[in-house]
Amino acid sequence: MTKNTKTHLIPLKKVFLDSDGIHILIPSDIGVDSYFILDTGASKSVIDTAILEHVEHEKIEVESIESSHIQGMIDGEFVQIKQIQFGDFICHDFQAVSMSLSHVNSIYSRFVNKPIAGLLGGDFFDKYKVVIHYADMSLCIQNTE
């Protein structure tokens, strides 16, 4: 049986951080109107611990060897968020590492008027076959949930 696939095209926000270059943000609703940073260099998505108090979530155990090595390099816990919305795409059971992003939010507060709730990493991009369209600043997500 084949799964139904729906394509979502979500507008992105380009932010110029002084001489540090261009950063790309995606608007999100995680119980808080916020942004996620698109981080193509991150293997795992991250959620800010400060946001977790506003979000239905649970801690998850890491069982695989590969994930255990990742956990050893990361100072945080693995959590599962019940629901996050990016544009018209609703992501259920979003898994991420929770850690403080207070330093990130202090930098970005000069450039955007919403908090940075987290970072979208390679795990998210791979799962949803994400394509970033720089020409029109949009993100294409393939949803098979």
mmCIF file of N, CA and C in Angstrom:
data_model
loop_
_atom_site.group_PDB
_atom_site.id
_atom_site.type_symbol
_atom_site.label_atom_id
_atom_site.label_comp_id
_atom_site.label_asym_id
_atom_site.label_seq_id
_atom_site.Cartn_x
_atom_site.Cartn_y
_atom_site.Cartn_z
ATOM 1 N N MET A 1 0.849 -1.181 0.000
ATOM 2 C CA MET A 1 0.000 0.000 0.000
ATOM 3 C C MET A 1 0.893 1.242 0.000
ATOM 4 N N THR A 2 0.628 2.190 -0.863
ATOM 5 C CA THR A 2 1.429 3.401 -0.922
ATOM 6 C C THR A 2 0.850 4.454 0.009
ATOM 7 N N LYS A 3 1.754 5.239 0.568
ATOM 8 C CA LYS A 3 1.330 6.323 1.444
ATOM 9 C C LYS A 3 0.982 7.538 0.600
ATOM 10 N N ASN A 4 0.017 8.308 1.085
ATOM 11 C CA ASN A 4 -0.298 9.571 0.434
ATOM 12 C C ASN A 4 0.779 10.576 0.805
ATOM 13 N N THR A 5 1.261 11.301 -0.173
ATOM 14 C CA THR A 5 2.274 12.316 0.067
ATOM 15 C C THR A 5 1.684 13.674 -0.253
ATOM 16 N N LYS A 6 1.859 14.602 0.668
ATOM 17 C CA LYS A 6 1.418 15.973 0.442
ATOM 18 C C LYS A 6 2.647 16.871 0.487
ATOM 19 N N THR A 7 2.723 17.795 -0.442
ATOM 20 C CA THR A 7 3.836 18.735 -0.490
ATOM 21 C C THR A 7 3.398 20.053 0.130
ATOM 22 N N HIS A 8 4.240 20.579 1.003
ATOM 23 C CA HIS A 8 3.982 21.859 1.667
ATOM 24 C C HIS A 8 5.079 22.830 1.251
ATOM 25 N N LEU A 9 4.705 24.028 0.835
ATOM 26 C CA LEU A 9 5.658 25.072 0.475
ATOM 27 C C LEU A 9 5.519 26.189 1.499
ATOM 28 N N ILE A 10 6.567 26.410 2.266
ATOM 29 C CA ILE A 10 6.504 27.326 3.406
ATOM 30 C C ILE A 10 7.476 28.486 3.186
ATOM 31 N N PRO A 11 7.005 29.737 3.329
ATOM 32 C CA PRO A 11 7.899 30.886 3.174
ATOM 33 C C PRO A 11 8.940 30.931 4.296
ATOM 34 N N LEU A 12 10.138 31.361 3.950
ATOM 35 C CA LEU A 12 11.233 31.483 4.905
ATOM 36 C C LEU A 12 11.584 32.949 5.114
ATOM 37 N N LYS A 13 12.330 33.205 6.180
ATOM 38 C CA LYS A 13 12.804 34.561 6.479
ATOM 39 C C LYS A 13 14.326 34.554 6.452
ATOM 40 N N LYS A 14 14.890 35.478 5.688
ATOM 41 C CA LYS A 14 16.342 35.628 5.613
ATOM 42 C C LYS A 14 16.762 36.697 6.618
ATOM 43 N N VAL A 15 17.753 36.381 7.442
ATOM 44 C CA VAL A 15 18.240 37.315 8.451
ATOM 45 C C VAL A 15 19.730 37.543 8.213
ATOM 46 N N PHE A 16 20.128 38.810 8.183
ATOM 47 C CA PHE A 16 21.540 39.168 8.036
ATOM 48 C C PHE A 16 22.088 39.498 9.421
ATOM 49 N N LEU A 17 22.954 38.650 9.938
ATOM 50 C CA LEU A 17 23.525 38.848 11.270
ATOM 51 C C LEU A 17 24.872 39.550 11.153
ATOM 52 N N ASP A 18 24.832 40.857 11.041
ATOM 53 C CA ASP A 18 26.051 41.657 10.930
ATOM 54 C C ASP A 18 27.005 41.031 9.918
ATOM 55 N N SER A 19 28.238 40.819 10.298
ATOM 56 C CA SER A 19 29.235 40.244 9.386
ATOM 57 C C SER A 19 29.247 38.720 9.430
ATOM 58 N N ASP A 20 28.350 38.113 10.231
ATOM 59 C CA ASP A 20 28.313 36.659 10.368
ATOM 60 C C ASP A 20 27.595 35.972 9.220
ATOM 61 N N GLY A 21 27.058 36.722 8.299
ATOM 62 C CA GLY A 21 26.425 36.113 7.139
ATOM 63 C C GLY A 21 24.921 36.015 7.245
ATOM 64 N N ILE A 22 24.382 35.159 6.372
ATOM 65 C CA ILE A 22 22.939 34.999 6.237
ATOM 66 C C ILE A 22 22.477 33.769 7.007
ATOM 67 N N HIS A 23 21.401 33.931 7.731
ATOM 68 C CA HIS A 23 20.769 32.813 8.424
ATOM 69 C C HIS A 23 19.330 32.725 7.936
ATOM 70 N N ILE A 24 18.821 31.503 7.833
ATOM 71 C CA ILE A 24 17.476 31.280 7.313
ATOM 72 C C ILE A 24 16.584 30.773 8.444
ATOM 73 N N LEU A 25 15.423 31.413 8.600
ATOM 74 C CA LEU A 25 14.470 31.054 9.650
ATOM 75 C C LEU A 25 13.162 30.593 9.028
ATOM 76 N N ILE A 26 12.488 29.693 9.738
ATOM 77 C CA ILE A 26 11.153 29.262 9.336
ATOM 78 C C ILE A 26 10.190 29.602 10.476
ATOM 79 N N PRO A 27 9.090 30.307 10.176
ATOM 80 C CA PRO A 27 8.103 30.603 11.216
ATOM 81 C C PRO A 27 7.502 29.304 11.755
ATOM 82 N N SER A 28 7.255 29.295 13.057
ATOM 83 C CA SER A 28 6.710 28.094 13.690
ATOM 84 C C SER A 28 5.693 28.472 14.752
ATOM 85 N N ASP A 29 4.811 27.535 15.017
ATOM 86 C CA ASP A 29 3.871 27.656 16.132
ATOM 87 C C ASP A 29 3.998 26.379 16.942
ATOM 88 N N ILE A 30 4.548 26.533 18.127
ATOM 89 C CA ILE A 30 4.790 25.401 19.010
ATOM 90 C C ILE A 30 4.100 25.674 20.351
ATOM 91 N N GLY A 31 2.961 26.369 20.248
ATOM 92 C CA GLY A 31 2.297 26.871 21.448
ATOM 93 C C GLY A 31 2.772 28.278 21.733
ATOM 94 N N VAL A 32 3.851 28.659 21.080
ATOM 95 C CA VAL A 32 4.437 29.993 21.132
ATOM 96 C C VAL A 32 4.748 30.373 19.685
ATOM 97 N N ASP A 33 4.362 31.579 19.286
ATOM 98 C CA ASP A 33 4.691 32.074 17.951
ATOM 99 C C ASP A 33 6.194 32.313 17.918
ATOM 100 N N SER A 34 6.913 31.606 17.059
ATOM 101 C CA SER A 34 8.371 31.586 17.136
ATOM 102 C C SER A 34 8.989 31.293 15.778
ATOM 103 N N TYR A 35 10.309 31.139 15.785
ATOM 104 C CA TYR A 35 11.062 30.723 14.602
ATOM 105 C C TYR A 35 11.933 29.526 14.945
ATOM 106 N N PHE A 36 12.250 28.734 13.923
ATOM 107 C CA PHE A 36 13.306 27.735 13.990
ATOM 108 C C PHE A 36 14.373 28.163 12.992
ATOM 109 N N ILE A 37 15.632 27.937 13.325
ATOM 110 C CA ILE A 37 16.743 28.196 12.414
ATOM 111 C C ILE A 37 16.957 26.942 11.573
ATOM 112 N N LEU A 38 17.109 27.106 10.264
ATOM 113 C CA LEU A 38 17.470 25.974 9.412
ATOM 114 C C LEU A 38 18.977 25.778 9.549
ATOM 115 N N ASP A 39 19.382 24.643 10.094
ATOM 116 C CA ASP A 39 20.806 24.373 10.338
ATOM 117 C C ASP A 39 21.212 23.110 9.588
ATOM 118 N N THR A 40 21.619 23.286 8.344
ATOM 119 C CA THR A 40 21.965 22.137 7.505
ATOM 120 C C THR A 40 23.224 21.421 7.990
ATOM 121 N N GLY A 41 23.975 22.029 8.884
ATOM 122 C CA GLY A 41 25.173 21.394 9.432
ATOM 123 C C GLY A 41 24.918 20.595 10.692
ATOM 124 N N ALA A 42 23.717 20.698 11.247
ATOM 125 C CA ALA A 42 23.378 19.969 12.479
ATOM 126 C C ALA A 42 22.794 18.611 12.120
ATOM 127 N N SER A 43 23.274 17.571 12.772
ATOM 128 C CA SER A 43 22.733 16.237 12.491
ATOM 129 C C SER A 43 21.383 16.027 13.161
ATOM 130 N N LYS A 44 21.170 16.686 14.299
ATOM 131 C CA LYS A 44 19.959 16.493 15.094
ATOM 132 C C LYS A 44 19.282 17.836 15.330
ATOM 133 N N SER A 45 17.968 17.847 15.299
ATOM 134 C CA SER A 45 17.203 19.057 15.607
ATOM 135 C C SER A 45 17.289 19.354 17.097
ATOM 136 N N VAL A 46 17.130 20.630 17.441
ATOM 137 C CA VAL A 46 17.271 21.103 18.820
ATOM 138 C C VAL A 46 16.044 21.921 19.178
ATOM 139 N N ILE A 47 15.620 21.813 20.434
ATOM 140 C CA ILE A 47 14.522 22.625 20.961
ATOM 141 C C ILE A 47 15.029 23.360 22.199
ATOM 142 N N ASP A 48 14.659 24.622 22.345
ATOM 143 C CA ASP A 48 15.091 25.424 23.487
ATOM 144 C C ASP A 48 14.388 24.950 24.757
ATOM 145 N N THR A 49 15.147 24.735 25.818
ATOM 146 C CA THR A 49 14.561 24.279 27.084
ATOM 147 C C THR A 49 13.540 25.286 27.616
ATOM 148 N N ALA A 50 13.732 26.568 27.341
ATOM 149 C CA ALA A 50 12.787 27.584 27.827
ATOM 150 C C ALA A 50 11.416 27.431 27.172
ATOM 151 N N ILE A 51 11.366 26.937 25.953
ATOM 152 C CA ILE A 51 10.098 26.743 25.234
ATOM 153 C C ILE A 51 9.341 25.538 25.787
ATOM 154 N N LEU A 52 10.070 24.563 26.310
ATOM 155 C CA LEU A 52 9.433 23.311 26.745
ATOM 156 C C LEU A 52 8.362 23.510 27.811
ATOM 157 N N GLU A 53 8.471 24.559 28.617
ATOM 158 C CA GLU A 53 7.450 24.775 29.647
ATOM 159 C C GLU A 53 6.104 25.182 29.052
ATOM 160 N N HIS A 54 6.080 25.546 27.773
ATOM 161 C CA HIS A 54 4.843 25.937 27.088
ATOM 162 C C HIS A 54 4.329 24.861 26.142
ATOM 163 N N VAL A 55 4.981 23.702 26.110
ATOM 164 C CA VAL A 55 4.747 22.708 25.066
ATOM 165 C C VAL A 55 4.503 21.332 25.672
ATOM 166 N N GLU A 56 3.536 20.602 25.100
ATOM 167 C CA GLU A 56 3.311 19.221 25.518
ATOM 168 C C GLU A 56 4.435 18.358 24.947
ATOM 169 N N HIS A 57 5.186 17.712 25.847
ATOM 170 C CA HIS A 57 6.339 16.917 25.419
ATOM 171 C C HIS A 57 6.619 15.817 26.431
ATOM 172 N N GLU A 58 7.499 14.905 26.039
ATOM 173 C CA GLU A 58 7.962 13.878 26.966
ATOM 174 C C GLU A 58 9.417 13.568 26.672
ATOM 175 N N LYS A 59 10.140 13.171 27.707
ATOM 176 C CA LYS A 59 11.532 12.760 27.550
ATOM 177 C C LYS A 59 11.533 11.384 26.898
ATOM 178 N N ILE A 60 12.490 11.156 25.985
ATOM 179 C CA ILE A 60 12.590 9.842 25.354
ATOM 180 C C ILE A 60 13.966 9.248 25.628
ATOM 181 N N GLU A 61 13.993 7.940 25.739
ATOM 182 C CA GLU A 61 15.243 7.224 25.979
ATOM 183 C C GLU A 61 15.939 6.964 24.651
ATOM 184 N N VAL A 62 17.250 7.038 24.678
ATOM 185 C CA VAL A 62 18.051 6.769 23.488
ATOM 186 C C VAL A 62 18.608 5.364 23.614
ATOM 187 N N GLU A 63 18.312 4.515 22.617
ATOM 188 C CA GLU A 63 18.722 3.119 22.706
ATOM 189 C C GLU A 63 19.790 2.725 21.702
ATOM 190 N N SER A 64 19.835 3.366 20.549
ATOM 191 C CA SER A 64 20.792 2.917 19.535
ATOM 192 C C SER A 64 22.198 3.408 19.854
ATOM 193 N N ILE A 65 23.189 2.659 19.405
ATOM 194 C CA ILE A 65 24.585 3.030 19.642
ATOM 195 C C ILE A 65 24.894 4.372 18.992
ATOM 196 N N GLU A 66 24.429 4.558 17.766
ATOM 197 C CA GLU A 66 24.705 5.801 17.058
ATOM 198 C C GLU A 66 24.148 6.991 17.833
ATOM 199 N N SER A 67 22.917 6.889 18.293
ATOM 200 C CA SER A 67 22.312 7.987 19.045
ATOM 201 C C SER A 67 23.004 8.180 20.381
ATOM 202 N N SER A 68 23.477 7.100 20.977
ATOM 203 C CA SER A 68 24.189 7.216 22.249
ATOM 204 C C SER A 68 25.457 8.034 22.071
ATOM 205 N N HIS A 69 26.155 7.835 20.952
ATOM 206 C CA HIS A 69 27.345 8.635 20.690
ATOM 207 C C HIS A 69 26.985 10.098 20.499
ATOM 208 N N ILE A 70 25.886 10.351 19.806
ATOM 209 C CA ILE A 70 25.431 11.729 19.636
ATOM 210 C C ILE A 70 25.108 12.326 20.998
ATOM 211 N N GLN A 71 24.415 11.561 21.839
ATOM 212 C CA GLN A 71 24.039 12.069 23.153
ATOM 213 C C GLN A 71 25.275 12.395 23.977
ATOM 214 N N GLY A 72 26.334 11.610 23.831
ATOM 215 C CA GLY A 72 27.561 11.875 24.562
ATOM 216 C C GLY A 72 28.208 13.188 24.162
ATOM 217 N N MET A 73 27.965 13.644 22.940
ATOM 218 C CA MET A 73 28.536 14.896 22.452
ATOM 219 C C MET A 73 27.636 16.089 22.755
ATOM 220 N N ILE A 74 26.404 15.830 23.133
ATOM 221 C CA ILE A 74 25.427 16.896 23.325
ATOM 222 C C ILE A 74 25.039 16.978 24.791
ATOM 223 N N ASP A 75 25.040 18.196 25.317
ATOM 224 C CA ASP A 75 24.639 18.419 26.699
ATOM 225 C C ASP A 75 23.149 18.743 26.722
ATOM 226 N N GLY A 76 22.322 17.709 26.697
ATOM 227 C CA GLY A 76 20.880 17.904 26.692
ATOM 228 C C GLY A 76 20.170 16.574 26.717
ATOM 229 N N GLU A 77 18.843 16.640 26.804
ATOM 230 C CA GLU A 77 18.022 15.426 26.813
ATOM 231 C C GLU A 77 17.275 15.315 25.493
ATOM 232 N N PHE A 78 16.946 14.087 25.131
ATOM 233 C CA PHE A 78 16.113 13.870 23.957
ATOM 234 C C PHE A 78 14.657 13.962 24.381
ATOM 235 N N VAL A 79 13.873 14.733 23.620
ATOM 236 C CA VAL A 79 12.458 14.912 23.927
ATOM 237 C C VAL A 79 11.635 14.700 22.661
ATOM 238 N N GLN A 80 10.365 14.423 22.884
ATOM 239 C CA GLN A 80 9.414 14.313 21.777
ATOM 240 C C GLN A 80 8.308 15.326 22.016
ATOM 241 N N ILE A 81 8.112 16.206 21.046
ATOM 242 C CA ILE A 81 7.103 17.259 21.112
ATOM 243 C C ILE A 81 5.861 16.746 20.394
ATOM 244 N N LYS A 82 4.710 16.881 21.039
ATOM 245 C CA LYS A 82 3.476 16.354 20.451
ATOM 246 C C LYS A 82 3.171 16.968 19.085
ATOM 247 N N GLN A 83 3.318 18.300 18.964
ATOM 248 C CA GLN A 83 2.941 18.944 17.698
ATOM 249 C C GLN A 83 3.652 20.281 17.516
ATOM 250 N N ILE A 84 4.158 20.506 16.308
ATOM 251 C CA ILE A 84 4.729 21.791 15.898
ATOM 252 C C ILE A 84 4.157 22.100 14.518
ATOM 253 N N GLN A 85 3.835 23.365 14.296
ATOM 254 C CA GLN A 85 3.318 23.750 12.985
ATOM 255 C C GLN A 85 4.295 24.690 12.289
ATOM 256 N N PHE A 86 4.599 24.362 11.028
ATOM 257 C CA PHE A 86 5.402 25.198 10.140
ATOM 258 C C PHE A 86 4.518 25.500 8.932
ATOM 259 N N GLY A 87 4.020 26.724 8.820
ATOM 260 C CA GLY A 87 3.092 27.050 7.732
ATOM 261 C C GLY A 87 1.867 26.165 7.824
ATOM 262 N N ASP A 88 1.505 25.493 6.715
ATOM 263 C CA ASP A 88 0.342 24.599 6.735
ATOM 264 C C ASP A 88 0.728 23.156 7.076
ATOM 265 N N PHE A 89 1.985 22.930 7.409
ATOM 266 C CA PHE A 89 2.465 21.592 7.755
ATOM 267 C C PHE A 89 2.459 21.412 9.268
ATOM 268 N N ILE A 90 1.778 20.364 9.727
ATOM 269 C CA ILE A 90 1.767 20.036 11.156
ATOM 270 C C ILE A 90 2.629 18.801 11.357
ATOM 271 N N CYS A 91 3.659 18.967 12.158
ATOM 272 C CA CYS A 91 4.606 17.894 12.453
ATOM 273 C C CYS A 91 4.214 17.268 13.792
ATOM 274 N N HIS A 92 3.898 15.980 13.769
ATOM 275 C CA HIS A 92 3.521 15.257 14.983
ATOM 276 C C HIS A 92 4.717 14.477 15.515
ATOM 277 N N ASP A 93 4.812 14.392 16.831
ATOM 278 C CA ASP A 93 5.856 13.602 17.497
ATOM 279 C C ASP A 93 7.254 13.991 17.022
ATOM 280 N N PHE A 94 7.524 15.280 17.035
ATOM 281 C CA PHE A 94 8.812 15.857 16.641
ATOM 282 C C PHE A 94 9.851 15.522 17.702
ATOM 283 N N GLN A 95 10.940 14.894 17.304
ATOM 284 C CA GLN A 95 12.000 14.534 18.243
ATOM 285 C C GLN A 95 13.173 15.490 18.098
ATOM 286 N N ALA A 96 13.732 15.890 19.244
ATOM 287 C CA ALA A 96 14.834 16.848 19.244
ATOM 288 C C ALA A 96 15.626 16.713 20.538
ATOM 289 N N VAL A 97 16.763 17.352 20.558
ATOM 290 C CA VAL A 97 17.569 17.470 21.767
ATOM 291 C C VAL A 97 17.160 18.771 22.434
ATOM 292 N N SER A 98 16.908 18.739 23.736
ATOM 293 C CA SER A 98 16.570 19.972 24.450
ATOM 294 C C SER A 98 17.842 20.552 25.060
ATOM 295 N N MET A 99 18.049 21.824 24.808
ATOM 296 C CA MET A 99 19.169 22.546 25.410
ATOM 297 C C MET A 99 18.850 24.033 25.418
ATOM 298 N N SER A 100 19.548 24.758 26.248
ATOM 299 C CA SER A 100 19.317 26.195 26.335
ATOM 300 C C SER A 100 19.799 26.887 25.063
ATOM 301 N N LEU A 101 18.930 27.701 24.513
ATOM 302 C CA LEU A 101 19.288 28.536 23.369
ATOM 303 C C LEU A 101 19.252 30.015 23.764
ATOM 304 N N SER A 102 19.479 30.294 25.046
ATOM 305 C CA SER A 102 19.423 31.680 25.524
ATOM 306 C C SER A 102 20.459 32.550 24.813
ATOM 307 N N HIS A 103 21.650 31.999 24.546
ATOM 308 C CA HIS A 103 22.677 32.764 23.833
ATOM 309 C C HIS A 103 22.240 33.062 22.398
ATOM 310 N N VAL A 104 21.574 32.114 21.767
ATOM 311 C CA VAL A 104 21.063 32.305 20.405
ATOM 312 C C VAL A 104 19.973 33.374 20.416
ATOM 313 N N ASN A 105 19.057 33.283 21.381
ATOM 314 C CA ASN A 105 17.966 34.254 21.457
ATOM 315 C C ASN A 105 18.467 35.656 21.767
ATOM 316 N N SER A 106 19.533 35.781 22.553
ATOM 317 C CA SER A 106 20.053 37.121 22.838
ATOM 318 C C SER A 106 20.635 37.754 21.576
ATOM 319 N N ILE A 107 21.246 36.956 20.715
ATOM 320 C CA ILE A 107 21.773 37.474 19.444
ATOM 321 C C ILE A 107 20.630 37.825 18.493
ATOM 322 N N TYR A 108 19.691 36.908 18.317
ATOM 323 C CA TYR A 108 18.615 37.088 17.335
ATOM 324 C C TYR A 108 17.593 38.137 17.757
ATOM 325 N N SER A 109 17.497 38.451 19.035
ATOM 326 C CA SER A 109 16.502 39.430 19.490
ATOM 327 C C SER A 109 16.722 40.801 18.856
ATOM 328 N N ARG A 110 17.912 41.070 18.367
ATOM 329 C CA ARG A 110 18.191 42.340 17.678
ATOM 330 C C ARG A 110 17.643 42.342 16.256
ATOM 331 N N PHE A 111 17.303 41.159 15.721
ATOM 332 C CA PHE A 111 16.933 41.038 14.312
ATOM 333 C C PHE A 111 15.504 40.549 14.069
ATOM 334 N N VAL A 112 14.929 39.843 15.034
ATOM 335 C CA VAL A 112 13.563 39.325 14.884
ATOM 336 C C VAL A 112 12.775 39.588 16.160
ATOM 337 N N ASN A 113 11.444 39.646 16.016
ATOM 338 C CA ASN A 113 10.600 39.981 17.163
ATOM 339 C C ASN A 113 9.930 38.763 17.797
ATOM 340 N N LYS A 114 10.382 37.565 17.443
ATOM 341 C CA LYS A 114 9.850 36.330 18.030
ATOM 342 C C LYS A 114 11.026 35.500 18.529
ATOM 343 N N PRO A 115 10.785 34.655 19.522
ATOM 344 C CA PRO A 115 11.890 33.825 20.019
ATOM 345 C C PRO A 115 12.301 32.745 19.019
ATOM 346 N N ILE A 116 13.549 32.319 19.137
ATOM 347 C CA ILE A 116 14.045 31.160 18.398
ATOM 348 C C ILE A 116 13.720 29.940 19.260
ATOM 349 N N ALA A 117 12.803 29.105 18.781
ATOM 350 C CA ALA A 117 12.367 27.930 19.546
ATOM 351 C C ALA A 117 13.318 26.760 19.372
ATOM 352 N N GLY A 118 14.057 26.748 18.251
ATOM 353 C CA GLY A 118 14.952 25.623 18.030
ATOM 354 C C GLY A 118 15.674 25.694 16.704
ATOM 355 N N LEU A 119 16.336 24.592 16.392
ATOM 356 C CA LEU A 119 17.071 24.424 15.142
ATOM 357 C C LEU A 119 16.532 23.194 14.438
ATOM 358 N N LEU A 120 16.294 23.294 13.152
ATOM 359 C CA LEU A 120 15.935 22.114 12.369
ATOM 360 C C LEU A 120 17.214 21.561 11.766
ATOM 361 N N GLY A 121 17.483 20.289 12.048
ATOM 362 C CA GLY A 121 18.714 19.658 11.593
ATOM 363 C C GLY A 121 18.478 18.589 10.546
ATOM 364 N N GLY A 122 19.550 17.880 10.233
ATOM 365 C CA GLY A 122 19.537 16.865 9.192
ATOM 366 C C GLY A 122 18.507 15.779 9.391
ATOM 367 N N ASP A 123 18.195 15.434 10.637
ATOM 368 C CA ASP A 123 17.184 14.401 10.898
ATOM 369 C C ASP A 123 15.830 14.815 10.332
ATOM 370 N N PHE A 124 15.452 16.075 10.532
ATOM 371 C CA PHE A 124 14.185 16.607 10.017
ATOM 372 C C PHE A 124 14.229 16.703 8.493
ATOM 373 N N PHE A 125 15.332 17.238 7.957
ATOM 374 C CA PHE A 125 15.460 17.404 6.502
ATOM 375 C C PHE A 125 15.366 16.063 5.785
ATOM 376 N N ASP A 126 15.987 15.031 6.353
ATOM 377 C CA ASP A 126 15.964 13.710 5.735
ATOM 378 C C ASP A 126 14.576 13.071 5.830
ATOM 379 N N LYS A 127 13.972 13.132 7.003
ATOM 380 C CA LYS A 127 12.670 12.495 7.210
ATOM 381 C C LYS A 127 11.614 13.048 6.260
ATOM 382 N N TYR A 128 11.628 14.361 6.065
ATOM 383 C CA TYR A 128 10.594 15.007 5.255
ATOM 384 C C TYR A 128 11.079 15.405 3.860
ATOM 385 N N LYS A 129 12.242 14.914 3.469
ATOM 386 C CA LYS A 129 12.780 15.175 2.118
ATOM 387 C C LYS A 129 12.699 16.664 1.780
ATOM 388 N N VAL A 130 13.234 17.471 2.688
ATOM 389 C CA VAL A 130 13.168 18.927 2.595
ATOM 390 C C VAL A 130 14.053 19.448 1.464
ATOM 391 N N VAL A 131 13.521 20.436 0.756
ATOM 392 C CA VAL A 131 14.288 21.164 -0.251
ATOM 393 C C VAL A 131 14.184 22.645 0.098
ATOM 394 N N ILE A 132 15.331 23.307 0.196
ATOM 395 C CA ILE A 132 15.363 24.744 0.457
ATOM 396 C C ILE A 132 15.514 25.452 -0.885
ATOM 397 N N HIS A 133 14.557 26.328 -1.194
ATOM 398 C CA HIS A 133 14.591 27.114 -2.431
ATOM 399 C C HIS A 133 15.076 28.524 -2.073
ATOM 400 N N TYR A 134 16.354 28.785 -2.318
ATOM 401 C CA TYR A 134 16.915 30.090 -1.982
ATOM 402 C C TYR A 134 16.386 31.192 -2.895
ATOM 403 N N ALA A 135 16.087 30.871 -4.148
ATOM 404 C CA ALA A 135 15.643 31.887 -5.109
ATOM 405 C C ALA A 135 14.370 32.588 -4.650
ATOM 406 N N ASP A 136 13.414 31.830 -4.122
ATOM 407 C CA ASP A 136 12.168 32.452 -3.662
ATOM 408 C C ASP A 136 11.983 32.337 -2.150
ATOM 409 N N MET A 137 13.040 31.959 -1.437
ATOM 410 C CA MET A 137 13.036 31.847 0.027
ATOM 411 C C MET A 137 11.832 31.043 0.523
ATOM 412 N N SER A 138 11.797 29.783 0.118
ATOM 413 C CA SER A 138 10.742 28.887 0.582
ATOM 414 C C SER A 138 11.336 27.518 0.885
ATOM 415 N N LEU A 139 10.596 26.753 1.640
ATOM 416 C CA LEU A 139 11.001 25.409 2.038
ATOM 417 C C LEU A 139 9.920 24.443 1.580
ATOM 418 N N CYS A 140 10.318 23.388 0.906
ATOM 419 C CA CYS A 140 9.388 22.367 0.435
ATOM 420 C C CYS A 140 9.520 21.145 1.341
ATOM 421 N N ILE A 141 8.405 20.713 1.919
ATOM 422 C CA ILE A 141 8.365 19.552 2.808
ATOM 423 C C ILE A 141 7.465 18.498 2.182
ATOM 424 N N GLN A 142 7.936 17.263 2.157
ATOM 425 C CA GLN A 142 7.137 16.122 1.692
ATOM 426 C C GLN A 142 6.603 15.407 2.928
ATOM 427 N N ASN A 143 5.303 15.426 3.118
ATOM 428 C CA ASN A 143 4.691 14.813 4.296
ATOM 429 C C ASN A 143 4.019 13.508 3.913
ATOM 430 N N THR A 144 4.457 12.418 4.519
ATOM 431 C CA THR A 144 3.823 11.115 4.286
ATOM 432 C C THR A 144 3.190 10.585 5.560
ATOM 433 N N GLU A 145 2.982 11.456 6.538
ATOM 434 C CA GLU A 145 2.381 11.015 7.811
ATOM 435 C C GLU A 145 0.909 10.719 7.631
#
